Backbone as a printed PyTorch tensor [residue, N CA C, xyz], in Angstrom:
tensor([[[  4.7030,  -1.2420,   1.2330],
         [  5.0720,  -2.6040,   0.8480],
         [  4.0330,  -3.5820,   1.3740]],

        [[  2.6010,  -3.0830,   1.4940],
         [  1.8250,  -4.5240,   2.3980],
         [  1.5030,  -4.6540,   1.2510]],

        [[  0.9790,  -4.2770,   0.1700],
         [  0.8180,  -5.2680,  -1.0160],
         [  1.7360,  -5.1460,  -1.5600]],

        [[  1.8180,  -6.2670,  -2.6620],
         [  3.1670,  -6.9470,  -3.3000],
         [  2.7440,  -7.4700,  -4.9030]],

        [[  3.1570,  -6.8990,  -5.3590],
         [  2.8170,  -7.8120,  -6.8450],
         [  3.5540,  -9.1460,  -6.9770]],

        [[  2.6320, -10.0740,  -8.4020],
         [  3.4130, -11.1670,  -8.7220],
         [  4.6960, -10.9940,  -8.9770]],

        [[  4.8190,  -9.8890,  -9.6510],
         [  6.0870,  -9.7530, -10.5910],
         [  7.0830,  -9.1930,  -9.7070]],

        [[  6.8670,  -8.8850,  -8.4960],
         [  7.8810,  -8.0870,  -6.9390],
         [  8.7860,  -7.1120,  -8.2930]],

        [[  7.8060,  -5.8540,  -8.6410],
         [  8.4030,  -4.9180,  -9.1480],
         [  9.5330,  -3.8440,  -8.3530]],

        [[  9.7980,  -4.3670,  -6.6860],
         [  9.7920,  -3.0050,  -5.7190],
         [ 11.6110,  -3.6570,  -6.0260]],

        [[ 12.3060,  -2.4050,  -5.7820],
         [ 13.3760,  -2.4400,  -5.6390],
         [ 13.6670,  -2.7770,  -3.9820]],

        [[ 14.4030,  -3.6020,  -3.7820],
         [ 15.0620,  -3.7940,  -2.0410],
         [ 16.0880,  -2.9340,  -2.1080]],

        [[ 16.4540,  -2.9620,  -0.8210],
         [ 17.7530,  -2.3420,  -0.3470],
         [ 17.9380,  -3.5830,   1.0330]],

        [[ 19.6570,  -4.0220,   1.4460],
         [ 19.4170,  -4.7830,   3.0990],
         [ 19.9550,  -3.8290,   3.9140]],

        [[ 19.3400,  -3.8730,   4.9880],
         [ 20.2340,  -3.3250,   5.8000],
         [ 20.1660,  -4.5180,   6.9080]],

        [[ 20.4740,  -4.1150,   8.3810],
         [ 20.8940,  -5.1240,   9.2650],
         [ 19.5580,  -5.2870,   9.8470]],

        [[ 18.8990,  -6.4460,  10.1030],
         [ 17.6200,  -6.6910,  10.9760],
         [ 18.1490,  -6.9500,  12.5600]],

        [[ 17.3970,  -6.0330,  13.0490],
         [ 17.7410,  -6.2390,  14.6810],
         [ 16.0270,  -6.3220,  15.3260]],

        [[ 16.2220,  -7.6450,  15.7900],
         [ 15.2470,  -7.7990,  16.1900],
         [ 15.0350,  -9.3590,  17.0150]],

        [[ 14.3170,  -9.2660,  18.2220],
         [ 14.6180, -10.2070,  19.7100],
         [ 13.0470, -11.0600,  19.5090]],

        [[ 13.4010, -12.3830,  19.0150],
         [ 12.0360, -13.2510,  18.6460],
         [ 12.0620, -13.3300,  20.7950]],

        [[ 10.2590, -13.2950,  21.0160],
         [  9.8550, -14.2960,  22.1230],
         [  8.7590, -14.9320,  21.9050]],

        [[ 10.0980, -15.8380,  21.7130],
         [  9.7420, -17.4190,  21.4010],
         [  9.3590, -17.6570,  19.9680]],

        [[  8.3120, -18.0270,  19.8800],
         [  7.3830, -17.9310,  18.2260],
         [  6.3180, -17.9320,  18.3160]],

        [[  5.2740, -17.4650,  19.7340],
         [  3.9330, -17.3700,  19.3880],
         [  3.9720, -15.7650,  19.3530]],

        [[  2.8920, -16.0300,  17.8220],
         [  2.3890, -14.8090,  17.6490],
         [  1.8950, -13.8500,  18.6270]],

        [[  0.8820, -14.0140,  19.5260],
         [  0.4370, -13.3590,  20.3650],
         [  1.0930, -12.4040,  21.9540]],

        [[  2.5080, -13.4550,  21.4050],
         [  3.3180, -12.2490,  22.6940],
         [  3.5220, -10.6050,  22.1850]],

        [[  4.0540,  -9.8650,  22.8030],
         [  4.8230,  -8.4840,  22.7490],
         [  6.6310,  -8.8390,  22.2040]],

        [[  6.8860,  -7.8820,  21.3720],
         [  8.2230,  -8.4330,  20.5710],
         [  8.9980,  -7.3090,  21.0700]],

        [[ 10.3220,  -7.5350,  21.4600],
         [ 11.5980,  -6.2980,  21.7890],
         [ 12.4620,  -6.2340,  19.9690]],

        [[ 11.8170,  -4.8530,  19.8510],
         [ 12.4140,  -4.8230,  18.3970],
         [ 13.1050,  -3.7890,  18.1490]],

        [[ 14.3730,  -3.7510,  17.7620],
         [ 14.8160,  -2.5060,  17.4040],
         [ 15.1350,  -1.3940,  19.0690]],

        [[ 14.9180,  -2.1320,  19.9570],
         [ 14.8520,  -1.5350,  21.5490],
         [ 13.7480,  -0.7770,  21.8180]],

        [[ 12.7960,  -1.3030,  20.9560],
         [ 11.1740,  -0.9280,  21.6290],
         [ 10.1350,  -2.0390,  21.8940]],

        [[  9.1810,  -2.1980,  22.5070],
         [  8.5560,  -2.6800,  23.0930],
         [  7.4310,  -2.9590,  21.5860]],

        [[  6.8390,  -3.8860,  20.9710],
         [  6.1730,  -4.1010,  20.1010],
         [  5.0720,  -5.1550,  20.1950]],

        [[  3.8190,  -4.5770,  19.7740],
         [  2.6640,  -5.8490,  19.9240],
         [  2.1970,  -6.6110,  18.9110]],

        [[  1.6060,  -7.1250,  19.0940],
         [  1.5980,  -7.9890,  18.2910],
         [  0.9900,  -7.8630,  16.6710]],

        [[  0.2400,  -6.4700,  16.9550],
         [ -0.1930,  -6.0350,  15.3990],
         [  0.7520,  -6.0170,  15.0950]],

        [[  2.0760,  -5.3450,  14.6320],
         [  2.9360,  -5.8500,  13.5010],
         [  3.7500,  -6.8020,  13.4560]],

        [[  3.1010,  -7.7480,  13.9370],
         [  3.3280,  -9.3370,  13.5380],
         [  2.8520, -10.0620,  12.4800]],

        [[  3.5460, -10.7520,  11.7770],
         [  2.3220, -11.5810,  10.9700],
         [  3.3990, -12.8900,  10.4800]],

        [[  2.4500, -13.7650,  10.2430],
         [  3.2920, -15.1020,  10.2170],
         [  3.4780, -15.5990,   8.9040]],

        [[  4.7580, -16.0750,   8.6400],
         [  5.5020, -15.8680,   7.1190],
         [  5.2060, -17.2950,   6.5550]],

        [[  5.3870, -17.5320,   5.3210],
         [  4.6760, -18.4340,   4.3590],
         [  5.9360, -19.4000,   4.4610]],

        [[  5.6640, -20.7620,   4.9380],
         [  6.9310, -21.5230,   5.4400],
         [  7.2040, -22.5980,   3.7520]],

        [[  8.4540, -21.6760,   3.3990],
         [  8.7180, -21.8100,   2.3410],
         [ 10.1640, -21.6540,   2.1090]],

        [[ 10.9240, -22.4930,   1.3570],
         [ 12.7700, -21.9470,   1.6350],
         [ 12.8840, -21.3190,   0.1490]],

        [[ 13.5060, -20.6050,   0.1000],
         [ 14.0670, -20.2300,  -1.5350],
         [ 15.2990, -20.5050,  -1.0630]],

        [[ 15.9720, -21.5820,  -2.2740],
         [ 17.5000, -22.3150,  -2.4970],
         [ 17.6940, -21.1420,  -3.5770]],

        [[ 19.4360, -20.8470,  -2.9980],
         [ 19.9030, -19.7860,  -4.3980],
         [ 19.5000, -20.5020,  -5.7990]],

        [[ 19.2160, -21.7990,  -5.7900],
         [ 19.1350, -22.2990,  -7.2930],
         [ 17.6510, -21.8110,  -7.6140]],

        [[ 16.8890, -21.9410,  -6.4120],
         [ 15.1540, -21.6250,  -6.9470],
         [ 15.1450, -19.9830,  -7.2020]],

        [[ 16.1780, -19.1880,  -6.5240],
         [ 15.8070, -18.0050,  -6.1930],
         [ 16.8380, -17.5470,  -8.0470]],

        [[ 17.6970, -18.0990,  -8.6240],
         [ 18.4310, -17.7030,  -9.8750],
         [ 17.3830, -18.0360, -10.9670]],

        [[ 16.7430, -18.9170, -10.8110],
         [ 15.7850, -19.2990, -11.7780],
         [ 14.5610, -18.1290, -11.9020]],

        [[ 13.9110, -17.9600, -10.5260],
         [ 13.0680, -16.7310, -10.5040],
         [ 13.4570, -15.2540, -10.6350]],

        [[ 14.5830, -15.2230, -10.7810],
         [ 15.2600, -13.4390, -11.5660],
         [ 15.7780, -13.8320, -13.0100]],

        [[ 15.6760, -15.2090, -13.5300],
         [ 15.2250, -15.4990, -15.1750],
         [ 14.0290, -15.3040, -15.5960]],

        [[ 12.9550, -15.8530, -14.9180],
         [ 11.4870, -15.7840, -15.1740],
         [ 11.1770, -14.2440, -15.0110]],

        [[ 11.6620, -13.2360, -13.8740],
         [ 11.2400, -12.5140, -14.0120],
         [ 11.5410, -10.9370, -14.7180]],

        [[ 12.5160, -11.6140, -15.5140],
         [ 13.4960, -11.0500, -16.4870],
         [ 12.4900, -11.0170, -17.7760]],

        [[ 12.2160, -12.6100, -18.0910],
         [ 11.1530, -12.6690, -18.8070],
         [ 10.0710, -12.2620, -19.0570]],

        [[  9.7140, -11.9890, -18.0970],
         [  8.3900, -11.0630, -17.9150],
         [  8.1890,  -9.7420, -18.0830]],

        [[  9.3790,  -9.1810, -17.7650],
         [  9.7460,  -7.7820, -17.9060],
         [ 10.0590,  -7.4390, -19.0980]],

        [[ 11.4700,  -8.5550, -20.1890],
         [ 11.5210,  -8.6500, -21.3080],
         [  9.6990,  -8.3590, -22.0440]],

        [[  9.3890,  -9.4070, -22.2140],
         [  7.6400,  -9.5120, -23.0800],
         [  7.2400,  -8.6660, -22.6650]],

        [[  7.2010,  -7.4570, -21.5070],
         [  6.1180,  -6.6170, -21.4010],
         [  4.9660,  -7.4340, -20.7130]],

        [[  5.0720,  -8.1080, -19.9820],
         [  4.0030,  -8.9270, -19.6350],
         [  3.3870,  -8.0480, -18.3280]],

        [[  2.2610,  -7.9090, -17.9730],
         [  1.8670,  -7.6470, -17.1800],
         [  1.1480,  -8.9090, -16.1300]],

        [[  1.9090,  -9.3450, -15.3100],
         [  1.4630, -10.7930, -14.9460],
         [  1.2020, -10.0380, -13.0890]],

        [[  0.6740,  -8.8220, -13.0130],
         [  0.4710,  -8.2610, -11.6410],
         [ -0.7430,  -9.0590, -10.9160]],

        [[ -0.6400,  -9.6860,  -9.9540],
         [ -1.9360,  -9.8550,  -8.6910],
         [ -0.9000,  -9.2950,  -7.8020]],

        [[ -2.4110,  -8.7870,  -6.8020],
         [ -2.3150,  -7.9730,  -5.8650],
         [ -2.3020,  -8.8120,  -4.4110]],

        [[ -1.4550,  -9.4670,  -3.7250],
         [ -1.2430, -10.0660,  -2.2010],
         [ -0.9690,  -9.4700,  -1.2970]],

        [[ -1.6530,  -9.2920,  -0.1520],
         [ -1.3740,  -8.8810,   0.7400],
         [  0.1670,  -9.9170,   1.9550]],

        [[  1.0030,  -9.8310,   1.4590],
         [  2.1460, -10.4700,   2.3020],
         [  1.8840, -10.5380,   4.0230]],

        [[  1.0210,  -9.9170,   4.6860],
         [  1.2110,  -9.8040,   6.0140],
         [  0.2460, -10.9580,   6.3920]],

        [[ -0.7990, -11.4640,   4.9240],
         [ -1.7490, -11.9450,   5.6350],
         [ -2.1050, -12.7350,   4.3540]],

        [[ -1.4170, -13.9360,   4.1650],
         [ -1.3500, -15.2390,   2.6680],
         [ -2.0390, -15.9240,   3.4100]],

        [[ -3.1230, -16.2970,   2.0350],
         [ -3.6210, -17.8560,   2.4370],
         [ -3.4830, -18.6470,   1.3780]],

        [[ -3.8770, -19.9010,   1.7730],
         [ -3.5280, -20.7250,   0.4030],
         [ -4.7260, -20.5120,  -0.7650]],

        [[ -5.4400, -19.7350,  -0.5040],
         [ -6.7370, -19.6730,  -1.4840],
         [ -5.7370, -17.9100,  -2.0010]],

        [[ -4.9760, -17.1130,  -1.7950],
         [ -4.7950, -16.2100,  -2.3570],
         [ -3.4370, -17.0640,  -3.3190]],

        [[ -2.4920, -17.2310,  -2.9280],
         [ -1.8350, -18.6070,  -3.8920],
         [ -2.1690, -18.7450,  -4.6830]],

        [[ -3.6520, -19.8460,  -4.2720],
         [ -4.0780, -20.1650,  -5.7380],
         [ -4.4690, -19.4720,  -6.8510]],

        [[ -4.9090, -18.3490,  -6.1920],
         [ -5.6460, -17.4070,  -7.2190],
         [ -4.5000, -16.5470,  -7.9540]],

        [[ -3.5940, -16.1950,  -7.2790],
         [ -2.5120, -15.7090,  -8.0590],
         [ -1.9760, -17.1480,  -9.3870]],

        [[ -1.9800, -18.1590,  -8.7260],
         [ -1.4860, -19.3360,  -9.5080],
         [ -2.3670, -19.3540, -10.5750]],

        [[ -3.4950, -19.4670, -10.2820],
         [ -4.3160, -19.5730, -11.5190],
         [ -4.3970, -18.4390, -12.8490]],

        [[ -4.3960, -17.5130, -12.1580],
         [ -4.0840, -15.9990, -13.1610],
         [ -2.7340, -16.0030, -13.8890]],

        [[ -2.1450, -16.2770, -13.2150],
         [ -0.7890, -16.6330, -14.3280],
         [ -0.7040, -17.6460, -15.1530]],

        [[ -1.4850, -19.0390, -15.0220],
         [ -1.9040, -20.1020, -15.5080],
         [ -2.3100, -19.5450, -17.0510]],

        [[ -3.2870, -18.7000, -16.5710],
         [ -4.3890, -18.4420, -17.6280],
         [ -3.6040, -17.4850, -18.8980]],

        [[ -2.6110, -17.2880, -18.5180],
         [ -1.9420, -16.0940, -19.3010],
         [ -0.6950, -17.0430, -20.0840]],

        [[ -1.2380, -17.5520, -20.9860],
         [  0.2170, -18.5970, -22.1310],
         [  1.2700, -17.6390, -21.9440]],

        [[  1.8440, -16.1720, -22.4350],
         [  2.8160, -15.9580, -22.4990],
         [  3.5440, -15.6920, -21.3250]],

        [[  2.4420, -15.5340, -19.9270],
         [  3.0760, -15.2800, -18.6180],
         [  3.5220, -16.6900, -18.2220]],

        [[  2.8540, -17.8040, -18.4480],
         [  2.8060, -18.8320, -17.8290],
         [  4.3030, -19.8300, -18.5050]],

        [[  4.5620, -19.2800, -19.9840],
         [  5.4800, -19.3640, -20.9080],
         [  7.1680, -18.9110, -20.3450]],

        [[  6.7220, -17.5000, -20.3100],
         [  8.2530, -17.0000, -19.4650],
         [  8.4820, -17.4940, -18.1100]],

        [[  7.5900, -17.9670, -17.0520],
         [  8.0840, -18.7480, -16.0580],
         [  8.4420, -20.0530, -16.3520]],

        [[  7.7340, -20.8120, -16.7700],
         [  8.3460, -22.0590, -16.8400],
         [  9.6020, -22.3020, -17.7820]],

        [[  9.7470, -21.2580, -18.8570],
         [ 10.8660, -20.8580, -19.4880],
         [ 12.4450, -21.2470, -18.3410]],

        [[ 11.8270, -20.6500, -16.9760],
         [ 12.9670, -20.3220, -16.3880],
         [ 13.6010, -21.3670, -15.6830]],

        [[ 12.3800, -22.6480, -16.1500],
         [ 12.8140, -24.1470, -15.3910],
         [ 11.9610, -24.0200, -14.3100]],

        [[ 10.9640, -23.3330, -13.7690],
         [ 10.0750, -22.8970, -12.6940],
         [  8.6500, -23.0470, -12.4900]],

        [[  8.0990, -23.4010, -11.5090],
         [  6.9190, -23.4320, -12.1550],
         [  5.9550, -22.3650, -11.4790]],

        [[  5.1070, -22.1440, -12.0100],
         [  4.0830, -20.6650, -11.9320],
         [  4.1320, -21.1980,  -9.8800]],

        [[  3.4960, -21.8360,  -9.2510],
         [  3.3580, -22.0240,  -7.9140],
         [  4.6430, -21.6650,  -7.3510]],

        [[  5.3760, -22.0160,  -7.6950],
         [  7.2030, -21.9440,  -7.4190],
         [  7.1700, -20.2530,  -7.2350]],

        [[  6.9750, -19.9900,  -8.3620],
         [  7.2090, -18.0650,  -8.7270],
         [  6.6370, -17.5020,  -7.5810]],

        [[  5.2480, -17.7380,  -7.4850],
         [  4.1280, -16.9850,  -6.7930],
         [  4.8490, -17.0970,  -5.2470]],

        [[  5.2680, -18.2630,  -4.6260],
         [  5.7390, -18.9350,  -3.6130],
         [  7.1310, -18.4320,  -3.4520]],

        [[  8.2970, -18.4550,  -4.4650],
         [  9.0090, -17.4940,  -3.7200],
         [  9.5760, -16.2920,  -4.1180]],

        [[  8.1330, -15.8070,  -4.3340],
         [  8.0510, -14.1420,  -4.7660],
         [  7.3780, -13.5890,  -3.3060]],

        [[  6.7130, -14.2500,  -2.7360],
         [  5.7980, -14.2500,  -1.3480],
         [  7.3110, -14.1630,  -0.0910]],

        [[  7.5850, -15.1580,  -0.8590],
         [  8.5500, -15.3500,   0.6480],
         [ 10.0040, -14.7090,   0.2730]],

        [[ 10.3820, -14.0300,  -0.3350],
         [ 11.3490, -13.2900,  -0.4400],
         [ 10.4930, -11.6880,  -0.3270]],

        [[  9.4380, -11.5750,  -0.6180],
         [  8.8100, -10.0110,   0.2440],
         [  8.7200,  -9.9990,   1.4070]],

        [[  8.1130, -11.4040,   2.0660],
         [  8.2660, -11.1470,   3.7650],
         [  9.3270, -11.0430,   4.3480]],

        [[ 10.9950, -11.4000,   3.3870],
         [ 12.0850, -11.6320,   3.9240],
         [ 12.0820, -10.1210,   3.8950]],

        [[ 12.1660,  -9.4270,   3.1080],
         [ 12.5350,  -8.0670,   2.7890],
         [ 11.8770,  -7.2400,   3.5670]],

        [[ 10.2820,  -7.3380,   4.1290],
         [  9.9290,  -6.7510,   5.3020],
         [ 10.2980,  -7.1370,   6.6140]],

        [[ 10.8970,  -8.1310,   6.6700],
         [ 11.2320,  -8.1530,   8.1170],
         [ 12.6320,  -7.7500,   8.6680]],

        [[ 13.7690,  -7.5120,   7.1990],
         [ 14.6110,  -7.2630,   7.0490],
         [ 14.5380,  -5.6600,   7.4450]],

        [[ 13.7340,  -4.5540,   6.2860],
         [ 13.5220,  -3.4120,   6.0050],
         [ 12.9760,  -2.8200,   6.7470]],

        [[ 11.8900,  -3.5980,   7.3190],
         [ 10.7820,  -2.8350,   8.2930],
         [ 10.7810,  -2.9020,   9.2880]],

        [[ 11.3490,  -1.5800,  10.4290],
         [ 11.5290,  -1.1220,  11.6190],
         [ 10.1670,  -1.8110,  12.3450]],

        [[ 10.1880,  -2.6530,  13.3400],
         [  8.5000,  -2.6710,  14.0040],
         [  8.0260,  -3.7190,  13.8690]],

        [[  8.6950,  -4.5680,  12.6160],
         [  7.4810,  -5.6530,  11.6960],
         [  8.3560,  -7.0620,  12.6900]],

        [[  7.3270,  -7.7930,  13.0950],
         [  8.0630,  -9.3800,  13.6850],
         [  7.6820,  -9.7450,  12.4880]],

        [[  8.3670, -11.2930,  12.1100],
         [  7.7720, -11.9680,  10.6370],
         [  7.8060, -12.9600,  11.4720]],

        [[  6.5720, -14.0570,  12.3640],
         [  6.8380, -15.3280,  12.9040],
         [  6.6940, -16.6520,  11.8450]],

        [[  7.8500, -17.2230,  12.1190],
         [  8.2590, -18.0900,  11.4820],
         [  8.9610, -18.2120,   9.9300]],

        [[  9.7010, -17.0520,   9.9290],
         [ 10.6730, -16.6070,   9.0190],
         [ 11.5130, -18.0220,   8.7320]],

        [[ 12.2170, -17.9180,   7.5330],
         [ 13.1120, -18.7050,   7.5290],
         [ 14.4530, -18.4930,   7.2900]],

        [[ 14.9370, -18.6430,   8.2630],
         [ 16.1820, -17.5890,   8.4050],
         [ 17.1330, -17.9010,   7.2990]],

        [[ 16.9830, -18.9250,   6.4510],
         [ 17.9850, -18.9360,   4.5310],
         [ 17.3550, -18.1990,   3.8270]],

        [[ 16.0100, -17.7090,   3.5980],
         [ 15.4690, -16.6780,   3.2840],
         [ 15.9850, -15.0200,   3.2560]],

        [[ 16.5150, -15.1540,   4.5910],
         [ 16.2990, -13.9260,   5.4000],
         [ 18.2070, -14.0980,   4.4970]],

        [[ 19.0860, -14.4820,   5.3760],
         [ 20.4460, -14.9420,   4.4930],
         [ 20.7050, -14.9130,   3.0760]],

        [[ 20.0780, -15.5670,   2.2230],
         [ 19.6730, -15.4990,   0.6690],
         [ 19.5990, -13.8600,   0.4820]],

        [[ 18.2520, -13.5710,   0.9980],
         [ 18.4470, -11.8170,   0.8900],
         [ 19.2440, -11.0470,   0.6760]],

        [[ 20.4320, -10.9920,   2.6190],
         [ 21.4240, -10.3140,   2.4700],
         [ 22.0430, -10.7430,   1.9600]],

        [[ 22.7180, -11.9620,   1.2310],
         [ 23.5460, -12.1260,   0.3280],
         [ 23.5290, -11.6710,  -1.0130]],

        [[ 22.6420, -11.6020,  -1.3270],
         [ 22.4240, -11.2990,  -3.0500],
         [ 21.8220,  -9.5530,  -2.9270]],

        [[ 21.6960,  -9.2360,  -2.1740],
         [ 21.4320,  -7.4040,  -2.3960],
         [ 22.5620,  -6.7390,  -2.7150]],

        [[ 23.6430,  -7.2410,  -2.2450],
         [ 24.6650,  -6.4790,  -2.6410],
         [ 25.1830,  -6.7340,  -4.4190]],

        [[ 24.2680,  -7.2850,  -4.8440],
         [ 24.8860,  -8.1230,  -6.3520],
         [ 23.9130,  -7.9230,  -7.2670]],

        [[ 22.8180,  -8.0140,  -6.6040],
         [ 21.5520,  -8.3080,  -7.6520],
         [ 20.4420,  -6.8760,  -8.0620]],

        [[ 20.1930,  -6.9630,  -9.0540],
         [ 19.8660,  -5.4240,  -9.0430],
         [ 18.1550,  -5.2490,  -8.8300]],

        [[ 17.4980,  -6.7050,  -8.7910],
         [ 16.4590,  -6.2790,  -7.9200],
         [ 16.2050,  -5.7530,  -6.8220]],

        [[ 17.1870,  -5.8440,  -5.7000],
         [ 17.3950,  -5.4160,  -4.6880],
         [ 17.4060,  -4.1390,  -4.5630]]])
């Protein structure tokens, strides 16, 4: 799961995240899961909220996408976003009328998608992944998640 497509083809599953933040700088040692963890599997999450209303709109769009056959894939590395990988995902979907068509279809806009397609994968790794700190998660993110896995069949 360190790369992630636009289209977050991966099926989730939730289970329970157990895991002891110290503090929020990156650079400490994390108690996770009742082990001792450094700071390599840390990485700091894209401070971004998905509202159930943004997050219903983006399983329309990406319904759409799936509908058309669209292949609207860039390749992000989630552990490690910058705003120049954003853009470049933003722009590639831009460039694509019928990709750019079925998102905004969904009332959404292509930055929106890319943004909380990003931040509902880091929710899901920090959720899923034994080891992984996510600093500066947003814990309605993380909530949003477990709420809708049990319902939603992306999950």
């Amino acid at each position: 799961m360190h790369r992630m497509t636009a289209t977050l083809l991966v099926a989730f599953t939730a289970v329970t995240m157990t895991a002891a933040k110290c503090d929020d700088d990156p650079s400490e040692s994390a108690l996770i899961g009742g082990e001792v963890v450094d700071d390599s599997t840390s990485f700091q999450a894209l401070d971004y909220a998905v509202t159930s209303e943004a997050y219903n709109r983006w399983l329309v769009a990406q319904a759409a996408l799936d509908t058309a056959g669209i292949d609207a894939s860039q390749q992000i590395d989630v552990h490690s976003v910058s705003d120049a990988d954003v853009d470049r995902v933003v722009r590639s979907l831009d460039a694509q009328p019928r990709a750019k068509a079925a998102i905004e279809g969904a009332d959404l806009s292509v930055r929106d998608f890319v943004l909380t397609t990003i931040a509902m994968a880091q929710s899901w790794d920090a959720v899923n992944r034994p080891g992984t700190r996510v600093v500066g998660l947003r814990q309605e993110n993380v909530d949003l998640l477990r709420v809708r896995a049990d319902s939603d069949p992306v999950w």
